[in-house]
CSV table of N, CA, C and O and ligand atoms in Angstrom, one decimal:
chain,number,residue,atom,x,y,z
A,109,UNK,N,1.8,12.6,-0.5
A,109,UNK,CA,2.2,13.0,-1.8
A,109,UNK,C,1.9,11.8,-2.8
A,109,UNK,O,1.8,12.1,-4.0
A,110,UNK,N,1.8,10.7,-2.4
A,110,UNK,CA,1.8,9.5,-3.3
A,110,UNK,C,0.4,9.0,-3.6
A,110,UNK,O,0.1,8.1,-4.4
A,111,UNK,N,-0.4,10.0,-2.7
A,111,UNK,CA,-2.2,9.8,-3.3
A,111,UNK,C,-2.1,11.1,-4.2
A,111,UNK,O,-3.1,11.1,-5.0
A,112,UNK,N,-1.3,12.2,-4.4
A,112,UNK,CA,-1.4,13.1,-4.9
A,112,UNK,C,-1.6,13.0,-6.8
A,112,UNK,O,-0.8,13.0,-7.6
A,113,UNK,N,-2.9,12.8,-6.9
A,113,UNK,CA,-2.7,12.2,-8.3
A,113,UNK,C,-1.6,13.0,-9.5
A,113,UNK,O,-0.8,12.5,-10.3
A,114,UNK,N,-2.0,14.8,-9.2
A,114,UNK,CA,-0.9,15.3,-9.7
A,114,UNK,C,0.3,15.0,-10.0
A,114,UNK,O,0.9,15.4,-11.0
A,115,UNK,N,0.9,14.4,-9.0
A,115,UNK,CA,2.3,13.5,-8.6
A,115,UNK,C,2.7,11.9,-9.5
A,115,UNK,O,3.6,11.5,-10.2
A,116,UNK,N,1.5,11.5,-8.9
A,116,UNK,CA,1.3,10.0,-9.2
A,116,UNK,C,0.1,10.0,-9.6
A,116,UNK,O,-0.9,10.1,-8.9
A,117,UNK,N,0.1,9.6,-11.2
A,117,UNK,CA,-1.7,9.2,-11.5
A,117,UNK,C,-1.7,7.6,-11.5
A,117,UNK,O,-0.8,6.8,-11.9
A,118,UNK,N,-3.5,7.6,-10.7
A,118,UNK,CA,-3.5,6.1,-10.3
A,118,UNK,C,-3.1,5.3,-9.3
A,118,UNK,O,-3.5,4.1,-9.2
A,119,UNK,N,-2.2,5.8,-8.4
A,119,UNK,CA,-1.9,4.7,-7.3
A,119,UNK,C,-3.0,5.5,-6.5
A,119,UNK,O,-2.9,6.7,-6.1
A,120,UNK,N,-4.3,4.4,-6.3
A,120,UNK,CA,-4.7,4.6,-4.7
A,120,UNK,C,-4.2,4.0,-3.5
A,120,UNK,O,-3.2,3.4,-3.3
A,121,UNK,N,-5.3,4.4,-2.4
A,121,UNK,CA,-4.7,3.9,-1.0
A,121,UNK,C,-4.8,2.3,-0.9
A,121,UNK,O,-4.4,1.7,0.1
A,122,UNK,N,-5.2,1.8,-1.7
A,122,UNK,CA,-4.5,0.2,-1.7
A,122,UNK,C,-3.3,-0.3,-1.9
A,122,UNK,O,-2.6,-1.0,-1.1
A,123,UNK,N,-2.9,0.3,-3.2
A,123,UNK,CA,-1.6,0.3,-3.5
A,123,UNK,C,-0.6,0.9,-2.7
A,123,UNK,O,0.5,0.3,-2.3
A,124,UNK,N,-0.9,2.5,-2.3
A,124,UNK,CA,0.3,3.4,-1.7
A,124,UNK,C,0.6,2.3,-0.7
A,124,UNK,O,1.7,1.8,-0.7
A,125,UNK,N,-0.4,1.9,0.3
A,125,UNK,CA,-0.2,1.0,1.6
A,125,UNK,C,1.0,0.2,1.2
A,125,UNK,O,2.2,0.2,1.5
A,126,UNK,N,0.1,-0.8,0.2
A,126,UNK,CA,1.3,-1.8,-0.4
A,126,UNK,C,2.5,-1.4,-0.3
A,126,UNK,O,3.3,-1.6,0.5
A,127,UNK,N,2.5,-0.6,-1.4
A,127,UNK,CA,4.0,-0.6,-1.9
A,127,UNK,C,4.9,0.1,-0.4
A,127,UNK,O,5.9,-0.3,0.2
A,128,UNK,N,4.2,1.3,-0.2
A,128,UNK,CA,5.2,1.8,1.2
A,128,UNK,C,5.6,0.5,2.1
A,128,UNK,O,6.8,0.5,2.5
A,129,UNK,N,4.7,-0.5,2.4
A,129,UNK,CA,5.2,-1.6,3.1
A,129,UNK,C,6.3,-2.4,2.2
A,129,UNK,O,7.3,-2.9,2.7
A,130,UNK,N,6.1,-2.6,1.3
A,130,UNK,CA,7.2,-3.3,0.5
A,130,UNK,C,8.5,-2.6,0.4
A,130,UNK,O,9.5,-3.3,0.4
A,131,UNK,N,8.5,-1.0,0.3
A,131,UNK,CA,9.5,-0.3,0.8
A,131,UNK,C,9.9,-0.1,1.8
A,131,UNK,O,10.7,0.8,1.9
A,132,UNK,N,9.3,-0.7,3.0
A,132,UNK,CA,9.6,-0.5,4.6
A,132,UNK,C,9.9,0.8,4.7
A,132,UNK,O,11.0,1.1,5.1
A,133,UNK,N,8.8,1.9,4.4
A,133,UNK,CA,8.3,3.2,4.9
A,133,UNK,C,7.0,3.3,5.4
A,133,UNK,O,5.9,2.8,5.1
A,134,UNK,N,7.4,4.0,6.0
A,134,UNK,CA,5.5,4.5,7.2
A,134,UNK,C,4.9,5.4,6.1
A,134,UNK,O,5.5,5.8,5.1
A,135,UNK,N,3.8,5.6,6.5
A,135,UNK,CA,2.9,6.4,5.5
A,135,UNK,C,2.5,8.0,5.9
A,135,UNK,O,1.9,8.9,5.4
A,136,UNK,N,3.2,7.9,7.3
A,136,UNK,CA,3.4,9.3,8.3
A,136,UNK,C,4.7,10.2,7.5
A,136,UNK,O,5.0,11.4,7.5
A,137,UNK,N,5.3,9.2,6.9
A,137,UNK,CA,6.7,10.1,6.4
A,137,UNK,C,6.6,11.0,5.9
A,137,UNK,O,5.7,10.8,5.1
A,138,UNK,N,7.3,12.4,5.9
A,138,UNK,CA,6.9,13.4,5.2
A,138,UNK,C,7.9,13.0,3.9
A,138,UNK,O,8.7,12.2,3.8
A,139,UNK,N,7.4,13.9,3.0
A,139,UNK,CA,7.9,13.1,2.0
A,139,UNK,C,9.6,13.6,1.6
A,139,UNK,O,10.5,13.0,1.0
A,140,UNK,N,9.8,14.9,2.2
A,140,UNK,CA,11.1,15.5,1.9
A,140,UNK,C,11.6,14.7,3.1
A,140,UNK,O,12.4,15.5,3.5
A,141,UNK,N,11.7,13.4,4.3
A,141,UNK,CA,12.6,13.1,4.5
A,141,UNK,C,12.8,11.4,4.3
A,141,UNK,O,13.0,10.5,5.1
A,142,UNK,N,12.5,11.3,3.0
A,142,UNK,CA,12.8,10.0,2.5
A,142,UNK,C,13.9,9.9,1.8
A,142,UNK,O,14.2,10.8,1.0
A,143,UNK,N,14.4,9.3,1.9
A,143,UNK,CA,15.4,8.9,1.0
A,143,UNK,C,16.0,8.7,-0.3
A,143,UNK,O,14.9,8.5,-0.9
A,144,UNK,N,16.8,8.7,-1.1
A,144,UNK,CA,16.8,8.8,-2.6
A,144,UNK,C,16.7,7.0,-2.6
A,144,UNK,O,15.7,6.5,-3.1
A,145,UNK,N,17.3,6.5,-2.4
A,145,UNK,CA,17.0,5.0,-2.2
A,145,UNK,C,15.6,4.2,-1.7
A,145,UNK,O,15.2,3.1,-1.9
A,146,UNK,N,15.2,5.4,-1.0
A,146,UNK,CA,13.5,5.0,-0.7
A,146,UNK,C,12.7,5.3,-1.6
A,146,UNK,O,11.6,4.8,-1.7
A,147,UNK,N,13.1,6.1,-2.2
A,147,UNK,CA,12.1,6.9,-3.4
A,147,UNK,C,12.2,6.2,-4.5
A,147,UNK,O,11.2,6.1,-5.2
A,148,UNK,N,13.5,5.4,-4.8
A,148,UNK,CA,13.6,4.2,-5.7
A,148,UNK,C,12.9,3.0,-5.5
A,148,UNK,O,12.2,2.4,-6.3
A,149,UNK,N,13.3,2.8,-4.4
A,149,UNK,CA,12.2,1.2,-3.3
A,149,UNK,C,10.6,1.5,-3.9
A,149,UNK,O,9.9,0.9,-4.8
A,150,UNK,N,10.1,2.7,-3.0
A,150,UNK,CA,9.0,2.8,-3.1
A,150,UNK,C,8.3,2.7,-4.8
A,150,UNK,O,7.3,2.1,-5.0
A,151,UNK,N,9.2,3.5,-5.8
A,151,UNK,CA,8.6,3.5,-7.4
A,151,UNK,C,9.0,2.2,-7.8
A,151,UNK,O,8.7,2.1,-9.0
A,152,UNK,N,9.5,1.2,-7.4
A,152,UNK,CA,9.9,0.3,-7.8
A,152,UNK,C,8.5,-0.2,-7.3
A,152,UNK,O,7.6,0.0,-8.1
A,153,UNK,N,8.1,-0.9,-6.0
A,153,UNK,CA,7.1,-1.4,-5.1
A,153,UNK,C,6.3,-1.2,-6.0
A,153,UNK,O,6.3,-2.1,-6.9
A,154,UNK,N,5.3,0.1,-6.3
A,154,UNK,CA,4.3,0.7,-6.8
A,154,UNK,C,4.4,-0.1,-8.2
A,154,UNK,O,3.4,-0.7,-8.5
A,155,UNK,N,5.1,-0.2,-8.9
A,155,UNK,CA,5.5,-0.7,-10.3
A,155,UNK,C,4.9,-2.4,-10.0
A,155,UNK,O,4.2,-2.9,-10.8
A,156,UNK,N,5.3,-2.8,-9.0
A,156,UNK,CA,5.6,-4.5,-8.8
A,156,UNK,C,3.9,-4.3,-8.2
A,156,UNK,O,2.9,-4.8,-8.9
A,157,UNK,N,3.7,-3.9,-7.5
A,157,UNK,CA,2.5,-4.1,-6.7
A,157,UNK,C,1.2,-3.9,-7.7
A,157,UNK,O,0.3,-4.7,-7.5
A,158,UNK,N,1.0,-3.2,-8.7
A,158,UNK,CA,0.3,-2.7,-9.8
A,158,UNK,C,0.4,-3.8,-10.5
A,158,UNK,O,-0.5,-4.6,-10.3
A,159,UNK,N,1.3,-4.1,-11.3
A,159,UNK,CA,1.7,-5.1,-12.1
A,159,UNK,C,1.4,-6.8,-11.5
A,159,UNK,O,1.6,-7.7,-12.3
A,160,UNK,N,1.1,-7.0,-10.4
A,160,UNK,CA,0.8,-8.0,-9.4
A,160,UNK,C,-0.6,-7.9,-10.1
A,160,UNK,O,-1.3,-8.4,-11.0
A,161,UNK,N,-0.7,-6.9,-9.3
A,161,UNK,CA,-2.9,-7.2,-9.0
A,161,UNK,C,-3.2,-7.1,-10.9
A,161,UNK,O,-3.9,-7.9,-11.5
A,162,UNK,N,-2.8,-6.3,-11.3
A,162,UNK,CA,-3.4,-6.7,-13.1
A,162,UNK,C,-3.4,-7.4,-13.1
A,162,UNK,O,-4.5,-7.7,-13.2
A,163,UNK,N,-2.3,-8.8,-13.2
A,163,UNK,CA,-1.7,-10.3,-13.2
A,163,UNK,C,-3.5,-11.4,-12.4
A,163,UNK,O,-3.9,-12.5,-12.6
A,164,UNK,N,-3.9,-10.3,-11.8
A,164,UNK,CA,-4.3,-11.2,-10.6
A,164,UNK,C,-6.2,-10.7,-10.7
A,164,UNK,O,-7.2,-11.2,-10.2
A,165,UNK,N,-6.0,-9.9,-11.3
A,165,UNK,CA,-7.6,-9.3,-12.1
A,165,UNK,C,-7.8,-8.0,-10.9
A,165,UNK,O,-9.0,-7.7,-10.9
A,166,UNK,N,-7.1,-7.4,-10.0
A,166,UNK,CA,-7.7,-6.4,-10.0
A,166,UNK,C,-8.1,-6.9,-8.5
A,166,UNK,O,-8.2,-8.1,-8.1
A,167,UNK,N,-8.5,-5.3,-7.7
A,167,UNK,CA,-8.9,-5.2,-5.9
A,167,UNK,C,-9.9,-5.0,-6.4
A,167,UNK,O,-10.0,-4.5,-7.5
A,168,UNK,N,-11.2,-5.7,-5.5
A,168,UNK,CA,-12.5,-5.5,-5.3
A,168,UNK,C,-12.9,-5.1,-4.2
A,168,UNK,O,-14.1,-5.0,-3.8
A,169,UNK,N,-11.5,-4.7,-3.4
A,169,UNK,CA,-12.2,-4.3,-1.8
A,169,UNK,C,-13.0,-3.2,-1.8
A,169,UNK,O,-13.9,-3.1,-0.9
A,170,UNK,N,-12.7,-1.8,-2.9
A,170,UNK,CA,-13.6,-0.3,-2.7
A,170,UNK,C,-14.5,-0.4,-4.0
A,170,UNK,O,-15.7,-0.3,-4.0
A,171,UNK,N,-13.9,-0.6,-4.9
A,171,UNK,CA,-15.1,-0.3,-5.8
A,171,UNK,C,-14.5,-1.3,-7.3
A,171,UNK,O,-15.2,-1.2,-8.3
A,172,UNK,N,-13.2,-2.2,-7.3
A,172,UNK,CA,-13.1,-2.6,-8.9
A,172,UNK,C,-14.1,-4.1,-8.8
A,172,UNK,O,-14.3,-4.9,-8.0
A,173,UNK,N,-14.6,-3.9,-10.4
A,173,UNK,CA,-15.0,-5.5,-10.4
A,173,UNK,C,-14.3,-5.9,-11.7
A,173,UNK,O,-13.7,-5.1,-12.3
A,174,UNK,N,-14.5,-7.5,-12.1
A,174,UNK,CA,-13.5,-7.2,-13.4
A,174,UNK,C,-14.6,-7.3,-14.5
A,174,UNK,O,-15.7,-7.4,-14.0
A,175,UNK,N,-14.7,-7.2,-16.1
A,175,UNK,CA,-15.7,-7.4,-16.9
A,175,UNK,C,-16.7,-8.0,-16.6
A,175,UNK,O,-17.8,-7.5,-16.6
A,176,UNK,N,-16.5,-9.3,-16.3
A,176,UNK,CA,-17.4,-10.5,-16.2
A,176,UNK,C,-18.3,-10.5,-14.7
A,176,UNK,O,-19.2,-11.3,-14.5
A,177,UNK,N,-17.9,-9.7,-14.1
A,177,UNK,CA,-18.9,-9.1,-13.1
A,177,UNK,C,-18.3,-9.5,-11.7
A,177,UNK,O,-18.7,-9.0,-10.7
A,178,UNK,N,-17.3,-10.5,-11.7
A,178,UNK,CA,-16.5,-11.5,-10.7
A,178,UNK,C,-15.5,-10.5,-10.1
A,178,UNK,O,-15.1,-9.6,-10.8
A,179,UNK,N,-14.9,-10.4,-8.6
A,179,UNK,CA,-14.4,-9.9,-8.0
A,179,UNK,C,-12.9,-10.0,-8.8
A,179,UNK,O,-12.7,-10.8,-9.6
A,180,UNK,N,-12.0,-8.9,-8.4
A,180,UNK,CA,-10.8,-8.7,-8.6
A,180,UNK,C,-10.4,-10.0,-7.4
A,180,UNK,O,-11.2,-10.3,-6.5
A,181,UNK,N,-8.8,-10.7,-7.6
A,181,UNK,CA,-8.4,-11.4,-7.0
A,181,UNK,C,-7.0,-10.9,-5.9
A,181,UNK,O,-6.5,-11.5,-4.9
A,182,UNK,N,-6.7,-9.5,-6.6
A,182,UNK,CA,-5.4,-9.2,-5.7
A,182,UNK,C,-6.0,-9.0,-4.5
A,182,UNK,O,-5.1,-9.3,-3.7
A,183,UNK,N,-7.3,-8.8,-3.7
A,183,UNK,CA,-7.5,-8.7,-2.4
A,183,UNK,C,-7.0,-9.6,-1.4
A,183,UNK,O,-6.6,-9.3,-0.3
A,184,UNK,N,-7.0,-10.9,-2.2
A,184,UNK,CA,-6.2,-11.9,-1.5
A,184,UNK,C,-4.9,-11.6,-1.1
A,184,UNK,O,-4.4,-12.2,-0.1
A,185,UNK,N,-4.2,-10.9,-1.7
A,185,UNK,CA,-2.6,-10.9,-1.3
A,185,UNK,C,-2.3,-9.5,-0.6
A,185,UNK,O,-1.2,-8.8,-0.6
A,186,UNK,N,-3.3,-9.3,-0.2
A,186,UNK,CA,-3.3,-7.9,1.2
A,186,UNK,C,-2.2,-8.2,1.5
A,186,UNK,O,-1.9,-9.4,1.5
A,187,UNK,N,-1.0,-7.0,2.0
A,187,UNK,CA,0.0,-7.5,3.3
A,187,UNK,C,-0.8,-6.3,4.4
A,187,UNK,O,-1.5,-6.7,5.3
A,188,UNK,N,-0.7,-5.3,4.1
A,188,UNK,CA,-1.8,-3.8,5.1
A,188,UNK,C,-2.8,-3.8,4.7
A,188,UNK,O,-3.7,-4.0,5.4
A,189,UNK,N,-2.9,-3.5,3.3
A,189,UNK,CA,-4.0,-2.9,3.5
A,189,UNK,C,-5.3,-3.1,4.1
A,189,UNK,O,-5.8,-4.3,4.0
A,190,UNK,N,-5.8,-2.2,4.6
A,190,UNK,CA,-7.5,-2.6,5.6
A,190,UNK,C,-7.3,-4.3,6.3
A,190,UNK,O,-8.0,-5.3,6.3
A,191,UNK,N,-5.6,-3.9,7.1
A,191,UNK,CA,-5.8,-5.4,7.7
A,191,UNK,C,-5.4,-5.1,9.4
A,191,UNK,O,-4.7,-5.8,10.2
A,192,UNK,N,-6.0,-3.7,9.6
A,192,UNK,CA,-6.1,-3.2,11.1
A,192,UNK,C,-6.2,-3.6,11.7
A,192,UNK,O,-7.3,-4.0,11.8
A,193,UNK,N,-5.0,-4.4,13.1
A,193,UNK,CA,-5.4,-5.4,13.7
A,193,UNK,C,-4.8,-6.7,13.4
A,193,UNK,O,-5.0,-7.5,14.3
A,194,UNK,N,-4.3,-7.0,12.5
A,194,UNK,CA,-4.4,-8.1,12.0
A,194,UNK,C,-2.7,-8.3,12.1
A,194,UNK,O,-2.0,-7.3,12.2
A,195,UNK,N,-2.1,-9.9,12.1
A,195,UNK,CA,-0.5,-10.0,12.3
A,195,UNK,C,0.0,-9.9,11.3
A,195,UNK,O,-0.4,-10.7,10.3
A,196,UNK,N,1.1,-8.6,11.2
A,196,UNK,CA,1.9,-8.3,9.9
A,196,UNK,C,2.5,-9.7,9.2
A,196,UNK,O,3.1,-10.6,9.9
A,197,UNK,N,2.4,-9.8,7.7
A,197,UNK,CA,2.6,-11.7,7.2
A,197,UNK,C,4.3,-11.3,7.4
A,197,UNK,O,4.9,-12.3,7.3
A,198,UNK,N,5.0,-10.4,7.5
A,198,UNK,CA,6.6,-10.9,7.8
A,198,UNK,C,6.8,-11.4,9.3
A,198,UNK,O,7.3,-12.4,9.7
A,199,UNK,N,6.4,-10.2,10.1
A,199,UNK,CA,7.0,-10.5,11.6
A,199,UNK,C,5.6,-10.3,13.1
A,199,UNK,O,5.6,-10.3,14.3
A,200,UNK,N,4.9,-10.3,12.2
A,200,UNK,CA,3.7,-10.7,13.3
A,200,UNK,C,3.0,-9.4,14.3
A,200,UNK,O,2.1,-9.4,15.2
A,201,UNK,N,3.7,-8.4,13.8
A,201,UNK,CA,3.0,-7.0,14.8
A,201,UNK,C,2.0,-6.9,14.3
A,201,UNK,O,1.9,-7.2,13.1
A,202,UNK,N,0.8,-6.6,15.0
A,202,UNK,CA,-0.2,-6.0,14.8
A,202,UNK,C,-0.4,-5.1,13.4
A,202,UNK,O,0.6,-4.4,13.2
A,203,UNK,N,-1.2,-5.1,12.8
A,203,UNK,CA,-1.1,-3.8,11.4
A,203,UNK,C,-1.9,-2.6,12.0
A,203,UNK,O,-3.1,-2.7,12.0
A,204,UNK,N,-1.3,-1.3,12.3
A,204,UNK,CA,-1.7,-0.1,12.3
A,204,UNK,C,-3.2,0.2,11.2
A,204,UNK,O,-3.7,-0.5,10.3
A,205,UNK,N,-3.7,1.5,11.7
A,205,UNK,CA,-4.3,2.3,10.9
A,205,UNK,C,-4.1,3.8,11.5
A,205,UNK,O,-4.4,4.1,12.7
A,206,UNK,N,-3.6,4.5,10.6
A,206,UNK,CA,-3.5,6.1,10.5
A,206,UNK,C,-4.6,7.0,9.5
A,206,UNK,O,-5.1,6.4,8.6
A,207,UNK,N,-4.9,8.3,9.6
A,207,UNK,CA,-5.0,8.9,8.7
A,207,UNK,C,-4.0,9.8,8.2
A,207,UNK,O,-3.4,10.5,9.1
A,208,UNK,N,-3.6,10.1,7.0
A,208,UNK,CA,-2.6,10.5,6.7
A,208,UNK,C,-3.4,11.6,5.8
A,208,UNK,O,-4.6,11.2,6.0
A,209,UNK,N,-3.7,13.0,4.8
A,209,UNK,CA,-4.3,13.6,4.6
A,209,UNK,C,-5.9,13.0,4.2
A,209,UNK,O,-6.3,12.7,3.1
A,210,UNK,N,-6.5,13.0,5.5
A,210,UNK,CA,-7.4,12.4,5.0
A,210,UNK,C,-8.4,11.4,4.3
A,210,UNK,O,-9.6,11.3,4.0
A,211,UNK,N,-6.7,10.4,4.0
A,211,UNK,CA,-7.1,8.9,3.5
A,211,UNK,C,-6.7,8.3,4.7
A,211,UNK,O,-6.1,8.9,5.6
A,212,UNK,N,-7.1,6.8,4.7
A,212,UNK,CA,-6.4,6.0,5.4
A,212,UNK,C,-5.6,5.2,5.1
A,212,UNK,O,-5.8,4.5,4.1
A,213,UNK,N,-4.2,5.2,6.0
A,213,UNK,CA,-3.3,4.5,5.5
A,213,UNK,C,-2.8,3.3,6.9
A,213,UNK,O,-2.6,3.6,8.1
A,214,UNK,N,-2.7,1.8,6.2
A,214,UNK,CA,-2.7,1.1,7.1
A,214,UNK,C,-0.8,0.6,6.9
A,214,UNK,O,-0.4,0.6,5.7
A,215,UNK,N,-0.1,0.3,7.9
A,215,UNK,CA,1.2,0.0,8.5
A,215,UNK,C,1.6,-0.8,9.4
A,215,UNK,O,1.0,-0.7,10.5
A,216,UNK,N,2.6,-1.7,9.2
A,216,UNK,CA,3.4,-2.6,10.2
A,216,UNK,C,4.0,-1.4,11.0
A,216,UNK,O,4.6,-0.5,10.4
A,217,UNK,N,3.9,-1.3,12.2
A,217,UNK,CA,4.9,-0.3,13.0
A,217,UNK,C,6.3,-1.2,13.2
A,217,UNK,O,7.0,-0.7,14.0
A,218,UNK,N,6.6,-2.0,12.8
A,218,UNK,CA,8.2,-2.8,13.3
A,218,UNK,C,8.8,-2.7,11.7
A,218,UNK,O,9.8,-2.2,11.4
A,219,UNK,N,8.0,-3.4,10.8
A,219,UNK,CA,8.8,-3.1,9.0
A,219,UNK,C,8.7,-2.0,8.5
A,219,UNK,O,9.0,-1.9,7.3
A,220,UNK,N,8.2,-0.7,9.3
A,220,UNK,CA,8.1,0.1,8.3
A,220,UNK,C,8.7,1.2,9.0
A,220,UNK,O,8.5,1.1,10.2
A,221,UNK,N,9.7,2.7,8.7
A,221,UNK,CA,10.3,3.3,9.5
A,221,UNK,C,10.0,4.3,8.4
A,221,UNK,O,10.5,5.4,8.4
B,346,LIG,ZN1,5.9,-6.4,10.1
């Protein structure tokens, strides 16, 4: 639902990743059994995580560059995303990858429920 642009315009699967990890939700969750408090976490995340990478010029991992032709900088501050494999920067599990309708969505399996 949170790639659903109808829903949400503009958060891609960089961000959704993000922010769901910053709200310590899985990206498997269906969306009617989240929480009203997660649903807050999560639009909060999305707010912060957005507002981050502007600050920071922007993801160059799929397709942004910024004016001046130079990579976006938020790629640096991945916590999931496209970090399959790799140790979660809170508690060290491995980072998941799922598909979730057809995007991919990457997850801590221990921070995120
Ligand atoms: Zn973790």
């Amino acid at each position: 639902m949170l790639l659903d642009q109808s829903v949400i315009a503009g958060s891609g699967n960089i961000y959704t990743d993000e922010a769901l990890f910053i709200a310590g939700v899985r990206p498997t969750r269906r969306a009617g059994k989240v929480t009203r408090a997660e649903c807050d976490a999560i639009a909060e995340a999305t707010r912060a995580v957005m507002l981050r990478s502007i600050e920071t010029g922007g993801s160059s991992i799929s397709d942004y560059v910024a004016p001046d032709g130079s990579d976006g900088g938020y790629q640096d501050e991945r916590r999931v995303y496209s970090r399959t494999g790799q140790p979660c920067v809170d508690c060290g599990a491995l980072v998941k990858r799922v598909v979730v309708g057809q995007r991919s969505s990457h997850y801590c399996p221990k921070c995120q429920r």
